mmCIF file with all atom_site columns, C-alpha atoms and ligand atoms in Angstrom:
data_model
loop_
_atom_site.group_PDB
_atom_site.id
_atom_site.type_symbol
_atom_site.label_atom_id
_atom_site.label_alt_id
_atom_site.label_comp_id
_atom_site.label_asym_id
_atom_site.label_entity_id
_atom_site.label_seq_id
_atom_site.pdbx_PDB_ins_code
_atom_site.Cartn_x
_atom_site.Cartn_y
_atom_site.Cartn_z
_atom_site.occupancy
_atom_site.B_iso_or_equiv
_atom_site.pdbx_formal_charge
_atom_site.auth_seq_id
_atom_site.auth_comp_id
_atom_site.auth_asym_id
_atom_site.auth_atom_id
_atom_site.pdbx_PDB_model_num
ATOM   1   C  CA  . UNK Q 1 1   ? 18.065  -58.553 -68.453 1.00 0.00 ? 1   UNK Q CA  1
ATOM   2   C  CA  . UNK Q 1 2   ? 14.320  -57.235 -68.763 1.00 0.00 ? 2   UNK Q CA  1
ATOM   3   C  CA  . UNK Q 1 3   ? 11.413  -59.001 -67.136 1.00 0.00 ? 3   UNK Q CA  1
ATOM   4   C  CA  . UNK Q 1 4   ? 7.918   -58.498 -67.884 1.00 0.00 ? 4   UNK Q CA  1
ATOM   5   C  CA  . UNK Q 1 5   ? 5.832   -59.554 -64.507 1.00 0.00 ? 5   UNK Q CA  1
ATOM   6   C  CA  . UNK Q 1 6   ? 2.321   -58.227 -64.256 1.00 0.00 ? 6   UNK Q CA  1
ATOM   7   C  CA  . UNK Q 1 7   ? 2.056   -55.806 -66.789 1.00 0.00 ? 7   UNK Q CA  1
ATOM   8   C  CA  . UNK Q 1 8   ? 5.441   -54.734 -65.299 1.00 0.00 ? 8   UNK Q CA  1
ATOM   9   C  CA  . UNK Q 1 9   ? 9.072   -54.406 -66.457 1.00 0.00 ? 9   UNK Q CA  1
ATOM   10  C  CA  . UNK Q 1 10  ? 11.845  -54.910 -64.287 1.00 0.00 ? 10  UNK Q CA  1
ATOM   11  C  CA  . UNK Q 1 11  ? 15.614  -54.487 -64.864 1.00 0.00 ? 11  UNK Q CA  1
ATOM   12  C  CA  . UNK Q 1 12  ? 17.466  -57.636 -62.903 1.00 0.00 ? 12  UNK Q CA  1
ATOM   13  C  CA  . UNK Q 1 13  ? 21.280  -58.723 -62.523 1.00 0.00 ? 13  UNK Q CA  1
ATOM   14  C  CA  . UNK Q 1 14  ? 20.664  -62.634 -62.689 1.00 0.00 ? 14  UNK Q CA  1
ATOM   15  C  CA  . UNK Q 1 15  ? 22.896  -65.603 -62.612 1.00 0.00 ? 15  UNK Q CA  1
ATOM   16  C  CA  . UNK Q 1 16  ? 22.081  -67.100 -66.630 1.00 0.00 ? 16  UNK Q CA  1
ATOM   17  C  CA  . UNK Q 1 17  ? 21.352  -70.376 -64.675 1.00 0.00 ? 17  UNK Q CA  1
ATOM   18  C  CA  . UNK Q 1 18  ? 18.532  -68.622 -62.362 1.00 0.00 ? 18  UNK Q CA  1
ATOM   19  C  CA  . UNK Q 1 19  ? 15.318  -69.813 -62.742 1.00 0.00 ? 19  UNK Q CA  1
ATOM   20  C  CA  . UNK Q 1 20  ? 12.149  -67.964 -62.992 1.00 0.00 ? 20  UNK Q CA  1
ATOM   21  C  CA  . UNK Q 1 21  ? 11.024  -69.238 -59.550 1.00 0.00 ? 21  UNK Q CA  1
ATOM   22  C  CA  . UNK Q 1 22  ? 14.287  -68.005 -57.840 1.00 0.00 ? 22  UNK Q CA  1
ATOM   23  C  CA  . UNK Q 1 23  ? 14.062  -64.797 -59.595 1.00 0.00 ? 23  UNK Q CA  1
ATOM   24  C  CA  . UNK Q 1 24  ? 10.911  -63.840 -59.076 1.00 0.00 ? 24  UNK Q CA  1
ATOM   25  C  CA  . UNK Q 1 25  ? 11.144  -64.548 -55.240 1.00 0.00 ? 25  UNK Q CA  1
ATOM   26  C  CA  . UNK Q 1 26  ? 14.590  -63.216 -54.804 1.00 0.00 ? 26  UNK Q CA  1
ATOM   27  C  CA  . UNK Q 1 27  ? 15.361  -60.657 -57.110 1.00 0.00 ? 27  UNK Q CA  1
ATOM   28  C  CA  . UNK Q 1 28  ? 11.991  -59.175 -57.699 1.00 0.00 ? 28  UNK Q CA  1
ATOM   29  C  CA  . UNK Q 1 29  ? 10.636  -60.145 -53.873 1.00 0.00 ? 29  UNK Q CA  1
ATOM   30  C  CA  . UNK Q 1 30  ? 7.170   -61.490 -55.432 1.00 0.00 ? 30  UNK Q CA  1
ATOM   31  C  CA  . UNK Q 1 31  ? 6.747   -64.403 -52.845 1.00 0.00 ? 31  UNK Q CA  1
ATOM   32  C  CA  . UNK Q 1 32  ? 3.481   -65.417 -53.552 1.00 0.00 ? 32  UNK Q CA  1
ATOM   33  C  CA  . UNK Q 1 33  ? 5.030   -68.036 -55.623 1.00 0.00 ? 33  UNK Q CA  1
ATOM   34  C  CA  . UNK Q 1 34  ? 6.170   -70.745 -53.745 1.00 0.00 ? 34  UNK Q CA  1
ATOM   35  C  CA  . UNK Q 1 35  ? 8.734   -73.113 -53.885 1.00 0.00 ? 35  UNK Q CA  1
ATOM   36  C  CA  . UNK Q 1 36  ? 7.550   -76.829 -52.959 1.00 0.00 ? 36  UNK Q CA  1
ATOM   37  C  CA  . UNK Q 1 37  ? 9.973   -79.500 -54.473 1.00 0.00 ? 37  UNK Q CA  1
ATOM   38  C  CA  . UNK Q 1 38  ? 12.182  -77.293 -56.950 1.00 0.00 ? 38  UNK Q CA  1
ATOM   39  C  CA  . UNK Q 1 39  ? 12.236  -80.103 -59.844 1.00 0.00 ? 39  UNK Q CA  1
ATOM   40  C  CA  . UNK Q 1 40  ? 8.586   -79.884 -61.768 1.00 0.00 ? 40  UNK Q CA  1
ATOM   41  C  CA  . UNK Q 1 41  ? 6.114   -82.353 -59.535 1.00 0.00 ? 41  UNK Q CA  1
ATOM   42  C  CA  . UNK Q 1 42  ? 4.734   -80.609 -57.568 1.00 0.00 ? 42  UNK Q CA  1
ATOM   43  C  CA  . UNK Q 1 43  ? 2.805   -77.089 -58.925 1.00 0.00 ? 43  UNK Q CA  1
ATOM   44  C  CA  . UNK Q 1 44  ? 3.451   -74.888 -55.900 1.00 0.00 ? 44  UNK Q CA  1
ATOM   45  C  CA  . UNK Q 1 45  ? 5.522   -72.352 -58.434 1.00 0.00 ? 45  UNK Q CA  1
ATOM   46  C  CA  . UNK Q 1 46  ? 3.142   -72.726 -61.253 1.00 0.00 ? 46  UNK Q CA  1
ATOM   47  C  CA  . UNK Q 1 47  ? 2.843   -69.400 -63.202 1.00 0.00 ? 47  UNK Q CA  1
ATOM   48  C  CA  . UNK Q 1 48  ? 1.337   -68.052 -66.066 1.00 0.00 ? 48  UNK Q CA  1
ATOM   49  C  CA  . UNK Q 1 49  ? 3.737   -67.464 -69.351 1.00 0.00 ? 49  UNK Q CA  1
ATOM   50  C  CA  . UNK Q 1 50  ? 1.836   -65.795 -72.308 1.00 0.00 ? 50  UNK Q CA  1
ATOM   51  C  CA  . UNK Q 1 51  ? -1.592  -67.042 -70.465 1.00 0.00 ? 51  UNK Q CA  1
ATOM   52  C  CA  . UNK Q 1 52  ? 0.187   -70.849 -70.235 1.00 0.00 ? 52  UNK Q CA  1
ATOM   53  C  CA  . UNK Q 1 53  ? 0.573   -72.555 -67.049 1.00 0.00 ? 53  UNK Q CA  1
ATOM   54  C  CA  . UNK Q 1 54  ? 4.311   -73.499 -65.895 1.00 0.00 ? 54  UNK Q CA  1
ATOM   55  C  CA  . UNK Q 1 55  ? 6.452   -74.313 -63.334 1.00 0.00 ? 55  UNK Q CA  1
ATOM   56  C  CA  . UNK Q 1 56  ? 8.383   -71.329 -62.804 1.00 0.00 ? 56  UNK Q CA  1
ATOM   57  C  CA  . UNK Q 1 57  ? 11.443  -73.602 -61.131 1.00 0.00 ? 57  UNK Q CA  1
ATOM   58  C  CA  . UNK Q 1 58  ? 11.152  -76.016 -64.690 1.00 0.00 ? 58  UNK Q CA  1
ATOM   59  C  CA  . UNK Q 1 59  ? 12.253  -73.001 -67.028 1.00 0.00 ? 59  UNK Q CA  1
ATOM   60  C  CA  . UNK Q 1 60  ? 15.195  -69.786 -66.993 1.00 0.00 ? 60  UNK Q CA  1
ATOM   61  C  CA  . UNK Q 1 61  ? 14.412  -66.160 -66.396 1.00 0.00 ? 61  UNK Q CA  1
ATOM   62  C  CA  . UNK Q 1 62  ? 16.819  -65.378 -69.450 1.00 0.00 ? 62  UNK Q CA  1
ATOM   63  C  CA  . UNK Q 1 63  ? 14.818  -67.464 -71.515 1.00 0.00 ? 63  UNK Q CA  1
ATOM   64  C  CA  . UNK Q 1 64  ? 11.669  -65.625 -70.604 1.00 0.00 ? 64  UNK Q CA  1
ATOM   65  C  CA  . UNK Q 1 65  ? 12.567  -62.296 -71.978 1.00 0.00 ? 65  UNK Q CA  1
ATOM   66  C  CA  . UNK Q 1 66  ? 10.383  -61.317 -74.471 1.00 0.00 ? 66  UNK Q CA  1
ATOM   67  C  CA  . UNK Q 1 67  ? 7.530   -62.723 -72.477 1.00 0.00 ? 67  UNK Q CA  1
ATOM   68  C  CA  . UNK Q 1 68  ? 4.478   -61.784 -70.365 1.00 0.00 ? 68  UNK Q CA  1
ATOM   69  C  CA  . UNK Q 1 69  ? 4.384   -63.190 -66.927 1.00 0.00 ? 69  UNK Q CA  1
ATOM   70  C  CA  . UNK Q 1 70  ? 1.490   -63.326 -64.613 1.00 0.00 ? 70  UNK Q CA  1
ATOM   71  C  CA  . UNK Q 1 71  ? 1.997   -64.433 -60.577 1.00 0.00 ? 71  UNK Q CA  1
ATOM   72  C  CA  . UNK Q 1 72  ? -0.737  -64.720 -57.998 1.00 0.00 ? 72  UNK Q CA  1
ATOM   73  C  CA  . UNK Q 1 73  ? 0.131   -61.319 -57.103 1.00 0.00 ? 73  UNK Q CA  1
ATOM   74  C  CA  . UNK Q 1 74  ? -1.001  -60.024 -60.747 1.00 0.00 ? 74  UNK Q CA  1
ATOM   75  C  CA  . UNK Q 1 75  ? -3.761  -61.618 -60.632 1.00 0.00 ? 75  UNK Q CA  1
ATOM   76  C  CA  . UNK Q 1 76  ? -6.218  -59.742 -58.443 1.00 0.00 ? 76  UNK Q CA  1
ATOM   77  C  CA  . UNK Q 1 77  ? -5.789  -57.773 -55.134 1.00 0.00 ? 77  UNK Q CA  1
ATOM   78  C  CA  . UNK Q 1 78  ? -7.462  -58.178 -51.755 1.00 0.00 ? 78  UNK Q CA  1
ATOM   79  C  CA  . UNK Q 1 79  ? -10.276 -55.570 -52.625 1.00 0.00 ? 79  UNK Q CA  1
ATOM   80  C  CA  . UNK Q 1 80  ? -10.855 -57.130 -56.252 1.00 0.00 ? 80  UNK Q CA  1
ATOM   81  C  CA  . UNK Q 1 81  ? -10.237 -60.613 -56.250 1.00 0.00 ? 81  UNK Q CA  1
ATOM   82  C  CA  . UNK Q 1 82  ? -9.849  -62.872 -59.113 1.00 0.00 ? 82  UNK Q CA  1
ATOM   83  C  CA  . UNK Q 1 83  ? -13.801 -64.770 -59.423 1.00 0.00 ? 83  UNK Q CA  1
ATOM   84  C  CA  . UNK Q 1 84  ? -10.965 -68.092 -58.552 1.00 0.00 ? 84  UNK Q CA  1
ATOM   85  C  CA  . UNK Q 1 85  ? -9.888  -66.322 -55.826 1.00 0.00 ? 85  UNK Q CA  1
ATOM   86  C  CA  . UNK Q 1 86  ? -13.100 -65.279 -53.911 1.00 0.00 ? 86  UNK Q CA  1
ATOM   87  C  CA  . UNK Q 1 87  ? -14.338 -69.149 -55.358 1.00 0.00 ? 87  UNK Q CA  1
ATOM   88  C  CA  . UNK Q 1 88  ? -10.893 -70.650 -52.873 1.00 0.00 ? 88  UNK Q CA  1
ATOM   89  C  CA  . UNK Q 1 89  ? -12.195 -69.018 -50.233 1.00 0.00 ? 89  UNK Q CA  1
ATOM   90  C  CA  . UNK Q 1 90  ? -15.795 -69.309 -50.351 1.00 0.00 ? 90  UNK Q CA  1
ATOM   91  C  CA  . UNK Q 1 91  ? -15.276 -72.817 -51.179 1.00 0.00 ? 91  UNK Q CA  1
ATOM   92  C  CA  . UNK Q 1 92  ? -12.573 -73.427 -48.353 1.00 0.00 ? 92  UNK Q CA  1
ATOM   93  C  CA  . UNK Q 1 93  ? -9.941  -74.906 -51.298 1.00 0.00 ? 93  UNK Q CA  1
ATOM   94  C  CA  . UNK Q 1 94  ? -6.863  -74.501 -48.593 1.00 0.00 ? 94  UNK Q CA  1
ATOM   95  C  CA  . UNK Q 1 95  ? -5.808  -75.022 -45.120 1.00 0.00 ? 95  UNK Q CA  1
ATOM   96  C  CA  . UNK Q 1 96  ? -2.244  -73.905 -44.880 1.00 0.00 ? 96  UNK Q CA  1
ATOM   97  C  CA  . UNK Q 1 97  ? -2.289  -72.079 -47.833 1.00 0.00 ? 97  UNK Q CA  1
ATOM   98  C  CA  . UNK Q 1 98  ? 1.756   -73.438 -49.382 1.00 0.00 ? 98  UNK Q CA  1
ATOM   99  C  CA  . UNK Q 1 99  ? 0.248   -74.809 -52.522 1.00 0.00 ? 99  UNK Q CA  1
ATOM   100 C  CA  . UNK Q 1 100 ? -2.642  -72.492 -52.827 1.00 0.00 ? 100 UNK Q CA  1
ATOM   101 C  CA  . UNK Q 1 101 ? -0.932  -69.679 -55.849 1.00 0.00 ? 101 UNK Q CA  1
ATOM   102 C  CA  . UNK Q 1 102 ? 0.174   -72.295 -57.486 1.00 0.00 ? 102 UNK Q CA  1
ATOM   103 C  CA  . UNK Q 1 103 ? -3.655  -73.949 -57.174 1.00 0.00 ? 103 UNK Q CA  1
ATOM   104 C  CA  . UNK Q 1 104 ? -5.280  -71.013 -58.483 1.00 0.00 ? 104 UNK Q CA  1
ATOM   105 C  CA  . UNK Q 1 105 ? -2.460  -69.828 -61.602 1.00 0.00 ? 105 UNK Q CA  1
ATOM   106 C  CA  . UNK Q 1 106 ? -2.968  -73.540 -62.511 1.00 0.00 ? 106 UNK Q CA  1
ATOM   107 C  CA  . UNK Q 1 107 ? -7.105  -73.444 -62.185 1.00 0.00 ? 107 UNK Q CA  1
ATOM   108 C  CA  . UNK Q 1 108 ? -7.289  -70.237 -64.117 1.00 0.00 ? 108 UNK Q CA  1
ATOM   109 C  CA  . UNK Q 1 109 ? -5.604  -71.574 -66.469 1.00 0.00 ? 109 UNK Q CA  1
ATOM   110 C  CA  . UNK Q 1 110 ? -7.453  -74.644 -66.850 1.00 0.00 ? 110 UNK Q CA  1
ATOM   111 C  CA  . UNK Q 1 111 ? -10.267 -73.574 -67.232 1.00 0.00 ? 111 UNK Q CA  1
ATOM   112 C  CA  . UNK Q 1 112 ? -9.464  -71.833 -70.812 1.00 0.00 ? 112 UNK Q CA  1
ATOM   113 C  CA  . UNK Q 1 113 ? -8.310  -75.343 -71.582 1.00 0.00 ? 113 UNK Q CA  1
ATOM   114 C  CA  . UNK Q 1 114 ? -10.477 -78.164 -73.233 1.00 0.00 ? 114 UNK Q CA  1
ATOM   115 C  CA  . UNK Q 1 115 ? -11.186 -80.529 -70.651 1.00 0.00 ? 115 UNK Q CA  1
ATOM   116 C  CA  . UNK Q 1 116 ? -14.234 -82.058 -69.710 1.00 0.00 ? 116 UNK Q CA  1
ATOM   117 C  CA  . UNK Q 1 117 ? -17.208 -80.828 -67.456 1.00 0.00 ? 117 UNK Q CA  1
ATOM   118 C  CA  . UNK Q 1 118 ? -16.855 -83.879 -64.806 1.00 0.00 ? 118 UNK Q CA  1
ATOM   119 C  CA  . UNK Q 1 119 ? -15.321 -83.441 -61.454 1.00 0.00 ? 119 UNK Q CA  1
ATOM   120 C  CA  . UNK Q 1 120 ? -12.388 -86.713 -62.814 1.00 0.00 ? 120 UNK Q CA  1
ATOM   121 C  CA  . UNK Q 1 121 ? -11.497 -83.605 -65.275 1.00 0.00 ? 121 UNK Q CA  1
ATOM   122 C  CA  . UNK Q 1 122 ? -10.971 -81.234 -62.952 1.00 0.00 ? 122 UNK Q CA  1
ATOM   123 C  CA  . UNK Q 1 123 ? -9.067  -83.741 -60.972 1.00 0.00 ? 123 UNK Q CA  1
ATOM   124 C  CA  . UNK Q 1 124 ? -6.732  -84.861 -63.881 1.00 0.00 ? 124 UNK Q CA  1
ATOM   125 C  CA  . UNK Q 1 125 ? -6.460  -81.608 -65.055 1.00 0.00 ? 125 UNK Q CA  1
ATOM   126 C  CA  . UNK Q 1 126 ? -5.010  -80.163 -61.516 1.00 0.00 ? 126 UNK Q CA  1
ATOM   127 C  CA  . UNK Q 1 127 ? -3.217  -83.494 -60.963 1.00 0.00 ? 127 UNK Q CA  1
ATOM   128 C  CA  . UNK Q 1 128 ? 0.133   -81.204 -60.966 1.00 0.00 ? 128 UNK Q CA  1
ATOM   129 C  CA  . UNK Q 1 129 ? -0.748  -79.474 -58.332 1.00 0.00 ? 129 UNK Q CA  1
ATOM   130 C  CA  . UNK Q 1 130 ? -0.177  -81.358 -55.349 1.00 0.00 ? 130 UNK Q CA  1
ATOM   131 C  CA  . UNK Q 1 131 ? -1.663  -80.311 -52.213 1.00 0.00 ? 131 UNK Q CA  1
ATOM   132 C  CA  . UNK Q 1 132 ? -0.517  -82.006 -48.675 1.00 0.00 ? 132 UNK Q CA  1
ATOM   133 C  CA  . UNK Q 1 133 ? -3.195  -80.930 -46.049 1.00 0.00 ? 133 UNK Q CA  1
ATOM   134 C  CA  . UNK Q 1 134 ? -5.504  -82.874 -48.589 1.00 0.00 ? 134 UNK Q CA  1
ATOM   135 C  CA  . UNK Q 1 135 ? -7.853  -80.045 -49.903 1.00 0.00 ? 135 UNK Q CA  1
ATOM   136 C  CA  . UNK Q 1 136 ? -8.884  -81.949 -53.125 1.00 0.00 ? 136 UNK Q CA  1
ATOM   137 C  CA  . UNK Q 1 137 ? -12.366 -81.839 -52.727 1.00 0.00 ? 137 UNK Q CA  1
ATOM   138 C  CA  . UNK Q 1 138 ? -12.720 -78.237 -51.955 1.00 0.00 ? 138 UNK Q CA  1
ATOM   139 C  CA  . UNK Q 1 139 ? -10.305 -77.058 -55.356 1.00 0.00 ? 139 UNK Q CA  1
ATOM   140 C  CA  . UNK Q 1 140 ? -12.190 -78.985 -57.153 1.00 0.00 ? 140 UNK Q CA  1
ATOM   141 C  CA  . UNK Q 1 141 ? -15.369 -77.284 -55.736 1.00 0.00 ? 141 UNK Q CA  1
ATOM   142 C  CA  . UNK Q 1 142 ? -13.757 -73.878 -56.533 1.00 0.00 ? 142 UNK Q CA  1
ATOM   143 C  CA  . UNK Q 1 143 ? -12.379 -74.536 -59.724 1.00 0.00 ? 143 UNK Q CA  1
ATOM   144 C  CA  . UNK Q 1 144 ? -16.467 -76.395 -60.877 1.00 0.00 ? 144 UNK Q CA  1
ATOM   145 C  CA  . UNK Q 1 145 ? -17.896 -72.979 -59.461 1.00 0.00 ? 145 UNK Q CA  1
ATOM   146 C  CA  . UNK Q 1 146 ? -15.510 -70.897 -61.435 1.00 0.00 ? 146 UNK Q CA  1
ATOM   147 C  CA  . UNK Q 1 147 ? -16.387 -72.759 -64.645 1.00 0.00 ? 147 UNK Q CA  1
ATOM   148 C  CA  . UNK Q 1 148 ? -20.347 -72.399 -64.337 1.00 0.00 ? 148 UNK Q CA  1
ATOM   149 C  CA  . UNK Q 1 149 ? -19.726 -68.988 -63.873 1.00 0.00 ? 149 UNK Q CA  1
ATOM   150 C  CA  . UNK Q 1 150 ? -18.058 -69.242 -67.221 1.00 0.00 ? 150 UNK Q CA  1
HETATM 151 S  S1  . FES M 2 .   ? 8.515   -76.069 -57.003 1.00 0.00 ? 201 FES M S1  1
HETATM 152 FE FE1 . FES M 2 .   ? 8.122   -76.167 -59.116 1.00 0.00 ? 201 FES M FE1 1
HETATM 153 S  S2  . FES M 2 .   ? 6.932   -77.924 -59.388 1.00 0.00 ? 201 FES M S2  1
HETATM 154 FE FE2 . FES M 2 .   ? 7.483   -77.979 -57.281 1.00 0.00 ? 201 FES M FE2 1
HETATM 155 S  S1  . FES M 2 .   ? -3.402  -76.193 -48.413 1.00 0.00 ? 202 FES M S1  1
HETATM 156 FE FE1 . FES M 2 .   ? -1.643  -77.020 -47.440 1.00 0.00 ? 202 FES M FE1 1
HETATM 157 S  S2  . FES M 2 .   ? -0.538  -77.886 -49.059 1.00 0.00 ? 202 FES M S2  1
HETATM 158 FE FE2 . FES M 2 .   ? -2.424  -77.371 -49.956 1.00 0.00 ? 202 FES M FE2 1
#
């Protein structure tokens, strides 16, 4: 089958049952996307599909065919970061880093979404993404600097 991933197609031999996370780590070696608890709670594979936010481990590769991925990878590259990406680190948003791609596809996201302008937004908002060194206060730094920015 055919995968578009950032602006990219690939050709992969898949398993039907593979899911996007799996493939995109093991058949197409893009292992910015992590894989936390493999069943939808905890946002560590989130990716964009079509400019949506989704678990990658929740949903097939073969049912992604005809659509346009994004992974942290796509999204902006050490010399030209993403303004969410230059906001994590100015604003410290991670301290082991496991959760931190899936932080930022889900924060990008978000913020074309209609939420509020209060910090409980942001909060609610990125309550799928679930960090374990704690960083909340810092993402939702980065994430409030992003969206003044506009
Ligand atoms: S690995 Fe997908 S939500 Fe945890
Ligand atoms: S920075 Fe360690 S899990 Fe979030």
């Amino acid at each position: 089958m055919t995968l578009k991933v950032n602006g990219q197609s690939y050709s992969v031999q898949i398993d039907p049952r593979a899911t996007l996370l799996d493939t995109l780590r093991e058949a197409l070696y893009l292992t910015g996307t992590k894989k936390g608890c493999d069943h939808g709670q905890c946002g560590a594979c989130t990716v964009h599909i079509n400019g949506r936010r989704v678990n990658s481990c929740l949903t097939f590769a073969a049912m992604q065919q005809t659509a346009e991925i994004t992974t942290i990878e796509g999204l902006g590259q050490p010399a030209q970061l993403h303004p969410m990406q230059k906001a994590f680190v100015e604003h410290d948003g991670y301290q082991c880093g496991y959760c931190t791609s899936g932080q930022i596809m889900s924060a990008v996201a978000m913020v074309k979404e209609p939420w509020g302008a209060e910090d409980g937004d942001v909060k609610e908002a990125m309550s799928g993404n679930i960090c374990r060194c704690g960083a909340y206060p810092n993402i939702v730094a980065a994430v409030q600097a992003v969206r003044r920015i506009g």
